CSV table of N, CA and C in Angstrom, one decimal:
chain,number,residue,atom,x,y,z
A,546,MET,N,8.0,84.5,98.2
A,546,MET,CA,6.5,84.4,98.1
A,546,MET,C,5.9,85.8,98.0
A,547,SER,N,5.0,86.0,97.2
A,547,SER,CA,4.3,87.3,97.1
A,547,SER,C,2.8,87.1,97.4
A,548,ILE,N,2.3,88.1,98.1
A,548,ILE,CA,0.9,88.1,98.4
A,548,ILE,C,0.2,89.3,97.7
A,549,ILE,N,-0.8,89.0,96.9
A,549,ILE,CA,-1.4,90.1,96.1
A,549,ILE,C,-2.5,90.8,96.9
A,550,PRO,N,-2.8,92.1,96.7
A,550,PRO,CA,-3.9,92.7,97.3
A,550,PRO,C,-5.2,92.0,97.2
A,551,GLY,N,-6.0,92.0,98.2
A,551,GLY,CA,-7.3,91.3,98.2
A,551,GLY,C,-7.2,89.9,98.8
A,552,THR,N,-6.0,89.4,99.2
A,552,THR,CA,-5.8,88.1,99.8
A,552,THR,C,-6.2,88.2,101.3
A,553,LEU,N,-6.9,87.2,101.7
A,553,LEU,CA,-7.2,87.1,103.2
A,553,LEU,C,-6.0,86.4,103.8
A,554,VAL,N,-5.5,86.9,104.9
A,554,VAL,CA,-4.3,86.3,105.5
A,554,VAL,C,-4.6,86.1,107.0
A,555,LYS,N,-3.9,85.1,107.6
A,555,LYS,CA,-3.9,84.9,109.1
A,555,LYS,C,-2.6,85.6,109.6
A,556,LEU,N,-2.8,86.4,110.6
A,556,LEU,CA,-1.7,87.3,111.1
A,556,LEU,C,-1.0,86.6,112.3
A,557,PRO,N,0.2,87.0,112.7
A,557,PRO,CA,0.9,86.4,113.8
A,557,PRO,C,0.1,86.4,115.1
A,558,ASN,N,-0.8,87.3,115.3
A,558,ASN,CA,-1.6,87.4,116.6
A,558,ASN,C,-2.8,86.5,116.5
A,559,GLY,N,-3.0,85.7,115.4
A,559,GLY,CA,-4.1,84.8,115.3
A,559,GLY,C,-5.3,85.4,114.6
A,560,ARG,N,-5.3,86.7,114.4
A,560,ARG,CA,-6.5,87.3,113.7
A,560,ARG,C,-6.3,87.2,112.2
A,561,ASN,N,-7.4,87.5,111.5
A,561,ASN,CA,-7.4,87.6,110.1
A,561,ASN,C,-7.4,89.0,109.6
A,562,GLY,N,-6.8,89.2,108.5
A,562,GLY,CA,-6.8,90.6,107.9
A,562,GLY,C,-6.8,90.4,106.4
A,563,ILE,N,-6.9,91.5,105.7
A,563,ILE,CA,-6.9,91.5,104.2
A,563,ILE,C,-5.8,92.4,103.7
A,564,VAL,N,-5.1,91.9,102.8
A,564,VAL,CA,-4.0,92.7,102.2
A,564,VAL,C,-4.6,93.7,101.2
A,565,ILE,N,-4.1,95.0,101.4
A,565,ILE,CA,-4.6,96.1,100.6
A,565,ILE,C,-3.5,96.7,99.8
A,566,PRO,N,-3.8,97.4,98.7
A,566,PRO,CA,-2.7,98.0,97.9
A,566,PRO,C,-2.1,99.2,98.8
A,567,SER,N,-0.8,99.3,98.7
A,567,SER,CA,-0.2,100.4,99.5
A,567,SER,C,0.2,101.5,98.6
A,568,PRO,N,0.3,102.7,99.2
A,568,PRO,CA,0.7,103.9,98.4
A,568,PRO,C,2.2,103.8,97.9
A,569,TRP,N,3.0,103.0,98.6
A,569,TRP,CA,4.4,102.8,98.2
A,569,TRP,C,4.7,101.3,98.5
A,570,TRP,N,5.8,100.9,97.8
A,570,TRP,CA,6.2,99.5,97.9
A,570,TRP,C,7.3,99.3,98.8
A,571,GLN,N,7.2,98.4,99.7
A,571,GLN,CA,8.3,98.0,100.7
A,571,GLN,C,8.7,96.6,100.4
A,572,PRO,N,9.9,96.3,100.1
A,572,PRO,CA,10.3,94.9,99.8
A,572,PRO,C,10.1,94.0,101.0
A,573,GLY,N,9.4,92.9,100.7
A,573,GLY,CA,9.2,91.9,101.7
A,573,GLY,C,8.1,92.2,102.8
A,574,ARG,N,7.3,93.3,102.5
A,574,ARG,CA,6.3,93.7,103.5
A,574,ARG,C,5.0,93.9,102.7
A,575,VAL,N,3.9,93.7,103.4
A,575,VAL,CA,2.6,94.0,102.9
A,575,VAL,C,1.8,94.8,103.9
A,576,LEU,N,0.9,95.6,103.3
A,576,LEU,CA,0.0,96.4,104.1
A,576,LEU,C,-1.3,95.7,104.3
A,577,VAL,N,-1.7,95.5,105.6
A,577,VAL,CA,-2.9,94.7,106.0
A,577,VAL,C,-3.9,95.5,106.7
A,578,LYS,N,-5.1,95.4,106.2
A,578,LYS,CA,-6.2,96.1,106.9
A,578,LYS,C,-6.8,95.1,108.0
A,579,MET,N,-6.8,95.6,109.2
A,579,MET,CA,-7.2,94.8,110.4
A,579,MET,C,-8.8,94.8,110.4
A,580,PRO,N,-9.4,93.9,111.2
A,580,PRO,CA,-10.8,93.9,111.3
A,580,PRO,C,-11.5,95.2,111.7
A,581,ARG,N,-10.9,96.0,112.5
A,581,ARG,CA,-11.5,97.3,112.9
A,581,ARG,C,-11.2,98.5,112.0
A,582,GLY,N,-10.5,98.2,110.9
A,582,GLY,CA,-10.2,99.2,110.0
A,582,GLY,C,-8.8,99.8,110.1
A,583,LYS,N,-8.0,99.4,111.1
A,583,LYS,CA,-6.7,99.9,111.3
A,583,LYS,C,-5.8,99.2,110.2
A,584,LYS,N,-4.8,100.0,109.7
A,584,LYS,CA,-3.9,99.4,108.7
A,584,LYS,C,-2.5,99.3,109.3
A,585,ARG,N,-1.9,98.2,109.0
A,585,ARG,CA,-0.6,97.9,109.6
A,585,ARG,C,0.3,97.1,108.6
A,586,TRP,N,1.6,97.4,108.7
A,586,TRP,CA,2.6,96.7,107.8
A,586,TRP,C,3.0,95.4,108.5
A,587,PHE,N,3.1,94.3,107.8
A,587,PHE,CA,3.6,93.0,108.2
A,587,PHE,C,4.6,92.5,107.2
A,588,ARG,N,5.6,91.7,107.7
A,588,ARG,CA,6.5,91.0,106.8
A,588,ARG,C,5.7,89.9,106.1
A,589,VAL,N,6.1,89.6,104.9
A,589,VAL,CA,5.4,88.6,104.1
A,589,VAL,C,5.4,87.2,104.8
A,590,ASP,N,6.6,86.9,105.4
A,590,ASP,CA,6.7,85.6,106.1
A,590,ASP,C,5.9,85.5,107.4
A,591,GLU,N,5.3,86.6,107.9
A,591,GLU,CA,4.5,86.5,109.1
A,591,GLU,C,3.0,86.2,108.7
A,592,CYS,N,2.7,86.5,107.5
A,592,CYS,CA,1.3,86.3,107.0
A,592,CYS,C,1.1,85.0,106.3
A,593,THR,N,0.0,84.3,106.7
A,593,THR,CA,-0.3,83.0,106.0
A,593,THR,C,-1.5,83.2,105.2
A,594,PRO,N,-1.5,83.1,103.9
A,594,PRO,CA,-2.7,83.2,103.1
A,594,PRO,C,-3.7,82.2,103.4
A,595,ILE,N,-5.0,82.6,103.4
A,595,ILE,CA,-6.1,81.7,103.7
A,595,ILE,C,-6.8,81.5,102.3
A,596,PHE,N,-6.8,80.3,101.9
A,596,PHE,CA,-7.5,80.0,100.6
A,596,PHE,C,-8.8,79.4,100.8
A,597,SER,N,-9.8,80.0,100.2
A,597,SER,CA,-11.2,79.4,100.4
A,597,SER,C,-11.5,78.6,99.1
A,598,ASN,N,-12.3,77.6,99.3
A,598,ASN,CA,-12.6,76.7,98.2
A,598,ASN,C,-13.8,77.2,97.5
């Protein structure tokens, strides 16, 4: 499964974040911007995409 930048995701801690483009590519990982602006790497299988209608 791949998650593209700009996707809203639910994180393992229950919070939401947004996937952002990263300066380098890490297989199976995505860079997520947290609500307070902090950026953190997560495994793709830890993030659940949130689809809005």
